[in-house]
Structure formats: C-alpha cells, structure tokens
PDB file of C-alpha atoms in Angstrom:
ATOM      1  CA  MET A   1       0.000   0.000   0.000  1.00  0.00           C
ATOM      2  CA  GLU A   2       2.783   2.413   0.898  1.00  0.00           C
ATOM      3  CA  ASP A   3       4.626   1.548  -2.291  1.00  0.00           C
ATOM      4  CA  ALA A   4       1.527   2.357  -4.278  1.00  0.00           C
ATOM      5  CA  LEU A   5       1.182   5.671  -2.499  1.00  0.00           C
ATOM      6  CA  VAL A   6       4.831   6.470  -3.100  1.00  0.00           C
ATOM      7  CA  GLU A   7       4.480   5.545  -6.717  1.00  0.00           C
ATOM      8  CA  ASN A   8       1.387   7.714  -7.045  1.00  0.00           C
ATOM      9  CA  GLU A   9       3.201  10.594  -5.407  1.00  0.00           C
ATOM     10  CA  ASN A  10       6.124  10.125  -7.780  1.00  0.00           C
ATOM     11  CA  VAL A  11       3.766  10.090 -10.726  1.00  0.00           C
ATOM     12  CA  GLU A  12       2.055  13.216  -9.473  1.00  0.00           C
ATOM     13  CA  GLN A  13       5.415  14.915  -8.932  1.00  0.00           C
ATOM     14  CA  VAL A  14       6.545  13.971 -12.416  1.00  0.00           C
ATOM     15  CA  HIS A  15       3.236  15.149 -13.781  1.00  0.00           C
ATOM     16  CA  THR A  16       3.563  18.378 -11.799  1.00  0.00           C
ATOM     17  CA  LEU A  17       7.122  18.927 -13.050  1.00  0.00           C
ATOM     18  CA  GLN A  18       6.000  18.339 -16.607  1.00  0.00           C
ATOM     19  CA  GLN A  19       3.186  20.830 -16.146  1.00  0.00           C
ATOM     20  CA  GLU A  20       5.570  23.379 -14.669  1.00  0.00           C
ATOM     21  CA  LYS A  21       8.026  22.826 -17.480  1.00  0.00           C
ATOM     22  CA  LEU A  22       5.255  23.130 -20.040  1.00  0.00           C
ATOM     23  CA  ILE A  23       3.956  26.281 -18.372  1.00  0.00           C
ATOM     24  CA  LYS A  24       7.438  27.785 -18.348  1.00  0.00           C
ATOM     25  CA  GLU A  25       7.925  26.938 -21.997  1.00  0.00           C
ATOM     26  CA  LEU A  26       4.567  28.445 -22.849  1.00  0.00           C
ATOM     27  CA  GLN A  27       5.392  31.523 -20.811  1.00  0.00           C
ATOM     28  CA  GLU A  28       8.751  31.876 -22.565  1.00  0.00           C
ATOM     29  CA  LYS A  29       7.137  31.445 -25.959  1.00  0.00           C
ATOM     30  CA  LEU A  30       4.454  33.922 -24.988  1.00  0.00           C
ATOM     31  CA  SER A  31       7.072  36.356 -23.732  1.00  0.00           C
ATOM     32  CA  GLN A  32       9.109  36.013 -26.914  1.00  0.00           C
ATOM     33  CA  SER A  33       6.014  36.328 -29.065  1.00  0.00           C
ATOM     34  CA  SER A  34       4.896  39.372 -27.080  1.00  0.00           C
ATOM     35  CA  TYR A  35       8.356  40.936 -27.403  1.00  0.00           C
ATOM     36  CA  LEU A  36       8.428  40.311 -31.140  1.00  0.00           C
ATOM     37  CA  ARG A  37       4.927  41.708 -31.538  1.00  0.00           C
ATOM     38  CA  GLN A  38       5.851  44.723 -29.435  1.00  0.00           C
ATOM     39  CA  SER A  39       8.959  45.320 -31.564  1.00  0.00           C
ATOM     40  CA  GLU A  40       6.957  44.995 -34.764  1.00  0.00           C
ATOM     41  CA  ILE A  41       4.295  47.328 -33.432  1.00  0.00           C
ATOM     42  CA  GLU A  42       6.890  49.901 -32.369  1.00  0.00           C
ATOM     43  CA  ASP A  43       8.645  49.609 -35.722  1.00  0.00           C
ATOM     44  CA  PHE A  44       5.345  49.973 -37.500  1.00  0.00           C
ATOM     45  CA  LYS A  45       4.530  52.996 -35.356  1.00  0.00           C
ATOM     46  CA  SER A  46       7.885  54.578 -36.202  1.00  0.00           C
ATOM     47  CA  ARG A  47       7.357  54.007 -39.898  1.00  0.00           C
ATOM     48  CA  LEU A  48       3.863  55.419 -39.678  1.00  0.00           C
ATOM     49  CA  ILE A  49       5.174  58.532 -37.948  1.00  0.00           C
ATOM     50  CA  ILE A  50       7.943  58.975 -40.546  1.00  0.00           C
ATOM     51  CA  GLU A  51       5.511  58.510 -43.407  1.00  0.00           C
ATOM     52  CA  ARG A  52       3.122  60.923 -41.760  1.00  0.00           C
ATOM     53  CA  HIS A  53       5.807  63.630 -41.593  1.00  0.00           C
ATOM     54  CA  GLU A  54       6.769  63.036 -45.202  1.00  0.00           C
ATOM     55  CA  ARG A  55       3.230  63.056 -46.502  1.00  0.00           C
ATOM     56  CA  ASP A  56       2.258  66.138 -44.503  1.00  0.00           C
ATOM     57  CA  LYS A  57       4.506  68.062 -46.874  1.00  0.00           C
ATOM     58  CA  ASP A  58       2.405  67.108 -49.909  1.00  0.00           C
ATOM     59  CA  GLN A  59      -1.164  67.160 -48.608  1.00  0.00           C
ATOM     60  CA  ASN A  60      -3.109  68.108 -45.529  1.00  0.00           C
ATOM     61  CA  ASN A  61      -5.871  65.553 -45.929  1.00  0.00           C
ATOM     62  CA  HIS A  62      -3.444  62.717 -45.323  1.00  0.00           C
ATOM     63  CA  GLY A  63      -3.136  63.840 -41.683  1.00  0.00           C
ATOM     64  CA  VAL A  64      -6.635  62.552 -41.035  1.00  0.00           C
ATOM     65  CA  MET A  65      -5.612  59.110 -42.232  1.00  0.00           C
ATOM     66  CA  ILE A  66      -2.515  59.183 -40.014  1.00  0.00           C
ATOM     67  CA  LYS A  67      -4.667  60.082 -37.029  1.00  0.00           C
ATOM     68  CA  GLU A  68      -7.002  57.216 -37.835  1.00  0.00           C
ATOM     69  CA  LEU A  69      -4.025  54.883 -38.105  1.00  0.00           C
ATOM     70  CA  GLN A  70      -2.706  56.133 -34.789  1.00  0.00           C
ATOM     71  CA  LYS A  71      -6.107  55.579 -33.248  1.00  0.00           C
ATOM     72  CA  LEU A  72      -6.222  52.090 -34.727  1.00  0.00           C
ATOM     73  CA  LEU A  73      -2.705  51.445 -33.505  1.00  0.00           C
ATOM     74  CA  GLY A  74      -3.712  52.587 -30.021  1.00  0.00           C
ATOM     75  CA  ASP A  75      -6.728  50.314 -30.103  1.00  0.00           C
ATOM     76  CA  GLU A  76      -4.577  47.398 -31.199  1.00  0.00           C
ATOM     77  CA  ARG A  77      -2.031  48.211 -28.531  1.00  0.00           C
ATOM     78  CA  ARG A  78      -4.724  48.284 -25.866  1.00  0.00           C
ATOM     79  CA  ALA A  79      -6.045  44.977 -27.177  1.00  0.00           C
ATOM     80  CA  LYS A  80      -2.532  43.561 -27.020  1.00  0.00           C
ATOM     81  CA  GLU A  81      -2.069  44.820 -23.475  1.00  0.00           C
ATOM     82  CA  HIS A  82      -5.425  43.357 -22.566  1.00  0.00           C
ATOM     83  CA  LEU A  83      -4.365  40.029 -24.056  1.00  0.00           C
ATOM     84  CA  GLU A  84      -1.061  40.170 -22.226  1.00  0.00           C
ATOM     85  CA  THR A  85      -2.946  40.869 -19.003  1.00  0.00           C
ATOM     86  CA  GLN A  86      -5.151  37.905 -19.659  1.00  0.00           C
ATOM     87  CA  VAL A  87      -2.070  35.782 -20.333  1.00  0.00           C
ATOM     88  CA  GLU A  88      -0.558  36.902 -17.065  1.00  0.00           C
ATOM     89  CA  ASP A  89      -3.810  36.161 -15.250  1.00  0.00           C
ATOM     90  CA  LEU A  90      -3.913  32.753 -16.846  1.00  0.00           C
ATOM     91  CA  SER A  91      -0.314  32.131 -15.852  1.00  0.00           C
ATOM     92  CA  VAL A  92      -1.166  33.025 -12.266  1.00  0.00           C
ATOM     93  CA  ARG A  93      -4.190  30.786 -12.364  1.00  0.00           C
ATOM     94  CA  VAL A  94      -2.126  27.986 -13.846  1.00  0.00           C
ATOM     95  CA  ALA A  95       0.403  28.431 -11.052  1.00  0.00           C
ATOM     96  CA  GLU A  96      -2.352  28.405  -8.497  1.00  0.00           C
ATOM     97  CA  ALA A  97      -4.073  25.422 -10.085  1.00  0.00           C
ATOM     98  CA  GLU A  98      -1.070  23.252 -10.747  1.00  0.00           C
ATOM     99  CA  SER A  99      -2.723  20.499  -8.784  1.00  0.00           C
ATOM    100  CA  LEU A 100      -5.762  20.624 -11.003  1.00  0.00           C
ATOM    101  CA  GLY A 101      -4.625  18.628 -14.023  1.00  0.00           C
ATOM    102  CA  SER A 102      -8.048  18.814 -15.591  1.00  0.00           C
ATOM    103  CA  LEU A 103      -7.618  22.553 -16.239  1.00  0.00           C
ATOM    104  CA  LYS A 104      -4.406  22.059 -18.199  1.00  0.00           C
ATOM    105  CA  ASP A 105      -6.106  21.424 -21.509  1.00  0.00           C
ATOM    106  CA  HIS A 106      -8.446  24.327 -20.958  1.00  0.00           C
ATOM    107  CA  TYR A 107      -5.631  26.782 -20.307  1.00  0.00           C
ATOM    108  CA  GLU A 108      -3.542  25.421 -23.122  1.00  0.00           C
ATOM    109  CA  LYS A 109      -6.488  25.916 -25.423  1.00  0.00           C
ATOM    110  CA  ARG A 110      -6.901  29.410 -24.037  1.00  0.00           C
ATOM    111  CA  LEU A 111      -3.236  30.145 -24.667  1.00  0.00           C
ATOM    112  CA  ARG A 112      -3.556  28.884 -28.220  1.00  0.00           C
ATOM    113  CA  ASP A 113      -6.597  31.076 -28.708  1.00  0.00           C
ATOM    114  CA  LEU A 114      -4.696  34.063 -27.386  1.00  0.00           C
ATOM    115  CA  HIS A 115      -1.799  33.262 -29.676  1.00  0.00           C
ATOM    116  CA  ASN A 116      -4.184  33.041 -32.617  1.00  0.00           C
ATOM    117  CA  GLU A 117      -5.686  36.389 -31.626  1.00  0.00           C
ATOM    118  CA  LEU A 118      -2.197  37.897 -31.560  1.00  0.00           C
ATOM    119  CA  GLU A 119      -1.529  36.491 -35.030  1.00  0.00           C
ATOM    120  CA  ALA A 120      -4.821  37.906 -36.251  1.00  0.00           C
ATOM    121  CA  THR A 121      -3.902  41.284 -34.761  1.00  0.00           C
ATOM    122  CA  HIS A 122      -0.552  41.129 -36.523  1.00  0.00           C
ATOM    123  CA  ARG A 123      -2.214  40.374 -39.860  1.00  0.00           C
ATOM    124  CA  LYS A 124      -4.660  43.214 -39.295  1.00  0.00           C
ATOM    125  CA  LEU A 125      -1.788  45.603 -38.628  1.00  0.00           C
ATOM    126  CA  LYS A 126      -0.109  44.400 -41.823  1.00  0.00           C
ATOM    127  CA  ARG A 127      -3.242  45.118 -43.820  1.00  0.00           C
ATOM    128  CA  THR A 128      -3.483  48.547 -42.208  1.00  0.00           C
ATOM    129  CA  GLU A 129       0.153  49.244 -43.089  1.00  0.00           C
ATOM    130  CA  ASN A 130      -0.373  48.222 -46.719  1.00  0.00           C
ATOM    131  CA  LYS A 131      -3.474  50.376 -46.871  1.00  0.00           C
ATOM    132  CA  ALA A 132      -1.525  53.336 -45.495  1.00  0.00           C
ATOM    133  CA  LYS A 133       1.107  52.932 -48.213  1.00  0.00           C
ATOM    134  CA  GLU A 134      -1.490  53.146 -50.972  1.00  0.00           C
ATOM    135  CA  PRO A 135      -2.281  56.712 -52.135  1.00  0.00           C
ATOM    136  CA  PRO A 136      -5.824  57.744 -51.261  1.00  0.00           C
ATOM    137  CA  PRO A 137      -8.296  58.312 -54.114  1.00  0.00           C
ATOM    138  CA  LEU A 138      -8.688  61.956 -53.110  1.00  0.00           C
ATOM    139  CA  LEU A 139      -4.964  62.536 -53.620  1.00  0.00           C
ATOM    140  CA  LEU A 140      -5.071  60.910 -57.051  1.00  0.00           C
ATOM    141  CA  GLU A 141      -8.064  63.038 -57.984  1.00  0.00           C
ATOM    142  CA  LEU A 142      -6.312  66.210 -56.820  1.00  0.00           C
ATOM    143  CA  GLN A 143      -3.179  65.300 -58.769  1.00  0.00           C
ATOM    144  CA  GLU A 144      -5.203  64.744 -61.928  1.00  0.00           C
ATOM    145  CA  GLU A 145      -7.033  68.033 -61.414  1.00  0.00           C
ATOM    146  CA  MET A 146      -3.733  69.870 -60.888  1.00  0.00           C
ATOM    147  CA  SER A 147      -2.358  68.335 -64.081  1.00  0.00           C
ATOM    148  CA  ASN A 148      -5.428  69.465 -66.044  1.00  0.00           C
ATOM    149  CA  LEU A 149      -5.200  72.962 -64.575  1.00  0.00           C
ATOM    150  CA  LYS A 150      -1.534  73.124 -65.505  1.00  0.00           C
ATOM    151  CA  VAL A 151      -2.300  72.146 -69.102  1.00  0.00           C
ATOM    152  CA  HIS A 152      -5.105  74.744 -69.373  1.00  0.00           C
ATOM    153  CA  HIS A 153      -2.897  77.392 -67.790  1.00  0.00           C
ATOM    154  CA  GLN A 154      -0.076  76.724 -70.235  1.00  0.00           C
ATOM    155  CA  ALA A 155      -2.492  76.874 -73.155  1.00  0.00           C
ATOM    156  CA  ALA A 156      -3.869  80.210 -71.912  1.00  0.00           C
ATOM    157  CA  ILE A 157      -0.350  81.606 -71.491  1.00  0.00           C
ATOM    158  CA  LEU A 158       0.605  80.510 -75.012  1.00  0.00           C
ATOM    159  CA  GLN A 159      -2.537  82.121 -76.419  1.00  0.00           C
ATOM    160  CA  VAL A 160      -1.834  85.397 -74.593  1.00  0.00           C
ATOM    161  CA  LEU A 161       1.791  85.356 -75.739  1.00  0.00           C
ATOM    162  CA  LYS A 162       0.697  84.701 -79.310  1.00  0.00           C
ATOM    163  CA  ALA A 163      -1.771  87.608 -79.216  1.00  0.00           C
ATOM    164  CA  GLU A 164       0.836  89.865 -77.616  1.00  0.00           C
ATOM    165  CA  ARG A 165       3.382  88.857 -80.232  1.00  0.00           C
ATOM    166  CA  MET A 166       0.947  89.626 -83.064  1.00  0.00           C
ATOM    167  CA  ARG A 167       0.024  92.967 -81.517  1.00  0.00           C
ATOM    168  CA  HIS A 168       3.650  93.899 -81.034  1.00  0.00           C
ATOM    169  CA  LYS A 169       4.465  92.814 -84.572  1.00  0.00           C
ATOM    170  CA  GLU A 170       1.682  95.018 -85.950  1.00  0.00           C
ATOM    171  CA  GLU A 171       2.841  97.970 -83.839  1.00  0.00           C
ATOM    172  CA  LEU A 172       6.409  97.403 -84.971  1.00  0.00           C
ATOM    173  CA  MET A 173       5.372  97.259 -88.627  1.00  0.00           C
ATOM    174  CA  ALA A 174       3.292 100.430 -88.241  1.00  0.00           C
ATOM    175  CA  CYS A 175       6.159 102.192 -86.480  1.00  0.00           C
ATOM    176  CA  GLU A 176       8.638 101.069 -89.129  1.00  0.00           C
ATOM    177  CA  SER A 177       6.303 102.201 -91.891  1.00  0.00           C
ATOM    178  CA  GLN A 178       5.844 105.583 -90.202  1.00  0.00           C
ATOM    179  CA  ASN A 179       9.582 105.973 -89.654  1.00  0.00           C
ATOM    180  CA  LEU A 180      10.356 104.973 -93.228  1.00  0.00           C
ATOM    181  CA  SER A 181       7.810 107.470 -94.503  1.00  0.00           C
ATOM    182  CA  HIS A 182       9.244 110.197 -92.293  1.00  0.00           C
ATOM    183  CA  LEU A 183      12.793 109.302 -93.305  1.00  0.00           C
ATOM    184  CA  SER A 184      11.799 109.358 -96.956  1.00  0.00           C
ATOM    185  CA  GLN A 185      10.263 112.816 -96.540  1.00  0.00           C
ATOM    186  CA  LEU A 186      13.346 114.068 -94.718  1.00  0.00           C
ATOM    187  CA  GLU A 187      15.625 112.638 -97.395  1.00  0.00           C
ATOM    188  CA  GLN A 188      13.548 114.313-100.092  1.00  0.00           C
ATOM    189  CA  GLN A 189      13.652 117.632 -98.228  1.00  0.00           C
ATOM    190  CA  LEU A 190      17.379 117.249 -97.637  1.00  0.00           C
ATOM    191  CA  GLN A 191      17.946 116.450-101.319  1.00  0.00           C
ATOM    192  CA  LYS A 192      15.907 119.504-102.324  1.00  0.00           C
ATOM    193  CA  GLN A 193      17.897 121.647 -99.903  1.00  0.00           C
ATOM    194  CA  ARG A 194      21.145 120.319-101.332  1.00  0.00           C
ATOM    195  CA  GLU A 195      20.022 120.931-104.890  1.00  0.00           C
ATOM    196  CA  ARG A 196      18.864 124.413-103.986  1.00  0.00           C
ATOM    197  CA  SER A 197      22.119 125.111-102.167  1.00  0.00           C
ATOM    198  CA  LEU A 198      24.117 123.956-105.181  1.00  0.00           C
ATOM    199  CA  VAL A 199      22.035 126.167-107.458  1.00  0.00           C
ATOM    200  CA  LEU A 200      22.522 129.127-105.110  1.00  0.00           C
ATOM    201  CA  LEU A 201      26.254 128.463-104.942  1.00  0.00           C
ATOM    202  CA  GLU A 202      26.495 128.345-108.722  1.00  0.00           C
ATOM    203  CA  GLU A 203      24.475 131.561-109.001  1.00  0.00           C
ATOM    204  CA  LYS A 204      26.668 133.194-106.376  1.00  0.00           C
ATOM    205  CA  GLU A 205      29.856 132.126-108.131  1.00  0.00           C
ATOM    206  CA  GLN A 206      28.531 133.450-111.405  1.00  0.00           C
ATOM    207  CA  GLU A 207      27.466 136.734-109.813  1.00  0.00           C
ATOM    208  CA  LEU A 208      30.826 137.032-108.063  1.00  0.00           C
ATOM    209  CA  LYS A 209      32.605 136.545-111.361  1.00  0.00           C
ATOM    210  CA  THR A 210      30.388 139.169-112.977  1.00  0.00           C
ATOM    211  CA  LEU A 211      30.839 141.557-110.062  1.00  0.00           C
ATOM    212  CA  LYS A 212      34.584 141.005-110.047  1.00  0.00           C
ATOM    213  CA  SER A 213      34.891 141.742-113.768  1.00  0.00           C
ATOM    214  CA  THR A 214      32.762 144.855-113.283  1.00  0.00           C
ATOM    215  CA  PHE A 215      34.802 146.095-110.319  1.00  0.00           C
ATOM    216  CA  GLN A 216      38.065 145.586-112.141  1.00  0.00           C
ATOM    217  CA  MET A 217      37.145 148.443-114.449  1.00  0.00           C
ATOM    218  CA  PHE A 218      36.755 150.900-111.530  1.00  0.00           C
ATOM    219  CA  LEU A 219      39.354 149.834-108.998  1.00  0.00           C
ATOM    220  CA  PRO A 220      43.010 150.870-109.060  1.00  0.00           C
ATOM    221  CA  ASP A 221      45.630 148.397-110.110  1.00  0.00           C
ATOM    222  CA  ASN A 222      46.619 147.398-106.576  1.00  0.00           C
ATOM    223  CA  LYS A 223      42.993 146.622-105.634  1.00  0.00           C
ATOM    224  CA  ASN A 224      42.462 144.866-108.927  1.00  0.00           C
ATOM    225  CA  ASN A 225      45.429 142.596-108.282  1.00  0.00           C
ATOM    226  CA  SER A 226      44.210 141.975-104.728  1.00  0.00           C
ATOM    227  CA  LEU A 227      40.801 140.873-105.963  1.00  0.00           C
ATOM    228  CA  GLN A 228      42.334 138.611-108.563  1.00  0.00           C
ATOM    229  CA  ASP A 229      44.227 136.814-105.826  1.00  0.00           C
ATOM    230  CA  LYS A 230      41.049 136.111-103.845  1.00  0.00           C
ATOM    231  CA  ASN A 231      39.347 132.754-104.129  1.00  0.00           C
ATOM    232  CA  VAL A 232      36.090 133.105-105.966  1.00  0.00           C
ATOM    233  CA  THR A 233      34.294 130.619-103.743  1.00  0.00           C
ATOM    234  CA  ASP A 234      34.932 132.712-100.608  1.00  0.00           C
ATOM    235  CA  GLY A 235      31.834 134.841-101.013  1.00  0.00           C
ATOM    236  CA  ALA A 236      31.923 136.605 -97.648  1.00  0.00           C
ATOM    237  CA  GLU A 237      35.481 137.913 -98.142  1.00  0.00           C
ATOM    238  CA  VAL A 238      34.684 139.117-101.643  1.00  0.00           C
ATOM    239  CA  VAL A 239      31.646 141.005-100.391  1.00  0.00           C
ATOM    240  CA  ASP A 240      33.710 142.576 -97.598  1.00  0.00           C
ATOM    241  CA  ASP A 241      36.364 143.625-100.110  1.00  0.00           C
ATOM    242  CA  VAL A 242      33.728 145.057-102.380  1.00  0.00           C
ATOM    243  CA  MET A 243      32.108 147.048 -99.569  1.00  0.00           C
ATOM    244  CA  SER A 244      35.531 148.310 -98.452  1.00  0.00           C
ATOM    245  CA  SER A 245      36.403 149.274-101.976  1.00  0.00           C
ATOM    246  CA  LEU A 246      33.144 151.128-102.336  1.00  0.00           C
ATOM    247  CA  SER A 247      33.755 153.082 -99.166  1.00  0.00           C
ATOM    248  CA  GLN A 248      37.368 153.930-100.110  1.00  0.00           C
ATOM    249  CA  PHE A 249      36.764 154.695-103.731  1.00  0.00           C
ATOM    250  CA  GLY A 250      33.312 156.187-103.569  1.00  0.00           C
ATOM    251  CA  GLY A 251      34.300 158.931-105.937  1.00  0.00           C
ATOM    252  CA  VAL A 252      35.411 156.541-108.579  1.00  0.00           C
ATOM    253  CA  VAL A 253      32.185 154.621-108.361  1.00  0.00           C
ATOM    254  CA  ARG A 254      30.154 157.795-108.521  1.00  0.00           C
ATOM    255  CA  GLY A 255      32.169 158.867-111.510  1.00  0.00           C
ATOM    256  CA  GLY A 256      31.036 155.777-113.359  1.00  0.00           C
ATOM    257  CA  GLY A 257      27.655 157.268-114.036  1.00  0.00           C
ATOM    258  CA  GLY A 258      24.829 154.768-114.677  1.00  0.00           C
ATOM    259  CA  GLU A 259      26.749 151.700-113.568  1.00  0.00           C
ATOM    260  CA  SER A 260      26.806 152.613-109.807  1.00  0.00           C
ATOM    261  CA  PRO A 261      23.209 151.433-109.032  1.00  0.00           C
ATOM    262  CA  HIS A 262      23.938 148.221-110.892  1.00  0.00           C
ATOM    263  CA  MET A 263      26.972 147.545-108.706  1.00  0.00           C
ATOM    264  CA  LEU A 264      25.092 148.341-105.491  1.00  0.00           C
ATOM    265  CA  HIS A 265      22.322 146.005-106.571  1.00  0.00           C
ATOM    266  CA  TYR A 266      24.844 143.204-106.993  1.00  0.00           C
ATOM    267  CA  VAL A 267      26.375 143.917-103.615  1.00  0.00           C
ATOM    268  CA  HIS A 268      23.022 143.729-101.858  1.00  0.00           C
ATOM    269  CA  GLU A 269      22.068 140.689-103.859  1.00  0.00           C
ATOM    270  CA  LEU A 270      25.281 138.958-102.818  1.00  0.00           C
ATOM    271  CA  ALA A 271      24.618 139.780 -99.171  1.00  0.00           C
ATOM    272  CA  ARG A 272      21.118 138.405 -99.463  1.00  0.00           C
ATOM    273  CA  ARG A 273      22.457 135.259-101.131  1.00  0.00           C
ATOM    274  CA  ASP A 274      24.913 134.798 -98.282  1.00  0.00           C
ATOM    275  CA  VAL A 275      22.086 134.993 -95.762  1.00  0.00           C
ATOM    276  CA  GLU A 276      20.005 132.501 -97.748  1.00  0.00           C
ATOM    277  CA  ILE A 277      22.930 130.099 -98.044  1.00  0.00           C
ATOM    278  CA  SER A 278      23.550 130.324 -94.311  1.00  0.00           C
ATOM    279  CA  ASN A 279      19.884 129.647 -93.655  1.00  0.00           C
ATOM    280  CA  GLN A 280      19.945 126.737 -96.092  1.00  0.00           C
ATOM    281  CA  ARG A 281      23.004 125.283 -94.388  1.00  0.00           C
ATOM    282  CA  ARG A 282      21.417 125.692 -90.972  1.00  0.00           C
ATOM    283  CA  SER A 283      18.207 124.072 -92.199  1.00  0.00           C
ATOM    284  CA  ARG A 284      20.209 121.253 -93.764  1.00  0.00           C
ATOM    285  CA  HIS A 285      22.057 120.669 -90.503  1.00  0.00           C
ATOM    286  CA  GLN A 286      18.755 120.607 -88.628  1.00  0.00           C
ATOM    287  CA  LEU A 287      17.294 118.117 -91.095  1.00  0.00           C
ATOM    288  CA  GLU A 288      20.387 115.933 -90.832  1.00  0.00           C
ATOM    289  CA  SER A 289      20.144 116.062 -87.021  1.00  0.00           C
ATOM    290  CA  SER A 290      16.463 115.126 -87.201  1.00  0.00           C
ATOM    291  CA  LEU A 291      17.308 112.301 -89.571  1.00  0.00           C
ATOM    292  CA  ARG A 292      19.986 110.959 -87.229  1.00  0.00           C
ATOM    293  CA  GLU A 293      17.608 111.261 -84.269  1.00  0.00           C
ATOM    294  CA  LEU A 294      14.893 109.341 -86.120  1.00  0.00           C
ATOM    295  CA  GLN A 295      17.392 106.677 -87.107  1.00  0.00           C
ATOM    296  CA  LYS A 296      18.468 106.397 -83.475  1.00  0.00           C
ATOM    297  CA  VAL A 297      14.837 106.109 -82.293  1.00  0.00           C
ATOM    298  CA  ALA A 298      14.106 103.495 -84.957  1.00  0.00           C
ATOM    299  CA  PHE A 299      17.191 101.529 -83.925  1.00  0.00           C
ATOM    300  CA  GLU A 300      16.171 101.662 -80.246  1.00  0.00           C
ATOM    301  CA  LYS A 301      12.642 100.538 -81.105  1.00  0.00           C
ATOM    302  CA  GLU A 302      14.014  97.700 -83.190  1.00  0.00           C
ATOM    303  CA  GLU A 303      16.272  96.588 -80.315  1.00  0.00           C
ATOM    304  CA  LYS A 304      13.338  96.768 -77.898  1.00  0.00           C
ATOM    305  CA  ALA A 305      11.213  94.716 -80.292  1.00  0.00           C
ATOM    306  CA  ASN A 306      13.959  92.109 -80.643  1.00  0.00           C
ATOM    307  CA  LYS A 307      14.317  91.834 -76.860  1.00  0.00           C
ATOM    308  CA  LEU A 308      10.559  91.492 -76.425  1.00  0.00           C
ATOM    309  CA  GLN A 309      10.453  88.852 -79.143  1.00  0.00           C
ATOM    310  CA  GLU A 310      13.257  86.925 -77.413  1.00  0.00           C
ATOM    311  CA  GLN A 311      11.357  87.086 -74.109  1.00  0.00           C
ATOM    312  CA  VAL A 312       8.166  85.860 -75.781  1.00  0.00           C
ATOM    313  CA  THR A 313      10.091  83.046 -77.486  1.00  0.00           C
ATOM    314  CA  MET A 314      11.615  81.950 -74.159  1.00  0.00           C
TER     315      MET A 314
END
C-alpha cells in the first residue's frame, strides 16, 4: 500500500514537473512572441510617424488618415495589453491550479486562442500598413485636377503670348512704316535743300565773277590785283572787299555814271544770297540732325522689339 502511495506521489510529482516545465515553456514562448509583436508594433509605429511627416509636406488631408491609423494602432495596442494581461492572469491561475490537471487542456487551449488572436492582430496591422502605403483616391483626384489645370494654364499663357506677339508685330510694322515714310520725306527735303544750295552756290559764283569783272574796271591796279588773288568761292570775303572798296573809292564809283546802281544792286544781292545760303546750311544741318535722331529712335525701337520677341520666345 505504501509503495503504491509512493508511486502515485512520484507520478504526481513527475506530472507536476512536466506541467511546470510546459507552463514555463509556454510563458517563454508567450514572452518572446509578445516581445516580437511589441517590436513589430513599435517599428510599425515609427514608420507610420515617418511617413506621416513626409506626406504632410504634400497634402493636408493625409493627416486625417494618419490620425485614424494612430487611433487604430492605439486600439490594437490596448487589445494587445489586454491580451497580455489575460495571459498573465492565466499564468497566475495555472500556477495556483497546478494540482488541477483537468484545467491544463483548458488553459492550453486558451493560450492557443490568445496566440491566434495575436496572429490575427498582426495580420490586421499588416493590412493597415499596406493600406496606409497606398495613395488615397482623393490625392489621385487632386493630382489629376492639378495636371489638367496646368495644361489649361499653359495653353492660356501661349494664347496670350501669341496675341501679344501679333500685336507687337503690328505695332512694330506700323512704327517702321511711319519711320520709313518720315525718313523718306526728310531725305527728299534734304535732297531739295542740297540741290537748292548747289544752285545758289552756282548763281553766287557766277554773280561774283560778274561783279569782279565789273569792279576791275573801276578799282586801281593794286585793288584789282588783290581781288584777282582772292578765291572766288569765298563769297563773304569778296563782299567785304567790295564794300571796303566802295567806301574807299566812292568817288570813282560815282564817276562811273549809270553803272553805280547796278553795282550796289549786286552787292546787296550777294549779301542776301549769303544769308540765304547760311539759312539753307542751318536748315540742312537741322534736317540731318532730325534724320539721325529718327534713325536712333528706330534703332532703339528695333532693339526693344527684338528683346521682347526673345522674351516671348523663351
């Protein structure tokens, strides 16, 4: 009888040791599984936070999704903590009920259920992570709308630039036509002034020759030689010499009889011609200055048009 009792006690001790060993192994596995799940959850949380900061730069609506994910992560974490608490409670109960072998299967089943729940939670977190990586439909819609707006905006800009280019081209052509017309008129006026000046110079030279030949008959020999040495084209000096000769030899001129009024007429006519030639030269210089100014303005307008055309082309 005592041997049977001892044997039963040994069997119970062995059974108890096996249960303790099994419980310890289950606890270690549970601890390792909990640690791995905790690490995965923390890593997932870190990645979610990093992705949230990166996506906040592109869109504001994505923050709502991050908050939802954080809320979901918090819920899952609380569920995990609740499961861990239950596991700890079960471990305590197993320790307290080591003598109750009939509860072993029940608690083992419960542990397996908890493990399955943890696996399900892990899969759910994976699905949530994959969903977070996918761009939301609203973002895709906004990107498509922005692309369409960009295309329309570029088309509008090109149309405005084309209209501006045509308007500027028309203004440039009108300005060039006006400048060419003005330049043509100025060139015609300048040519007329030149022709008139040449005619006046020829008339003056001819009159000077006539006046010189007439004066040679009335002037003394020394004055006659002095006038012959003068250049015929220097009209102002000839007129001055004539006027001086008239004042010095007034008697001789008056002695000439009917030719004195003729000589005075030529002197006044020469003076008037000199004034006209001076006026013609001054007018010619003014026309040439106006022509140069118009050419300068036309050149500046052409440069401005070229720059504007380059800007429009760019």
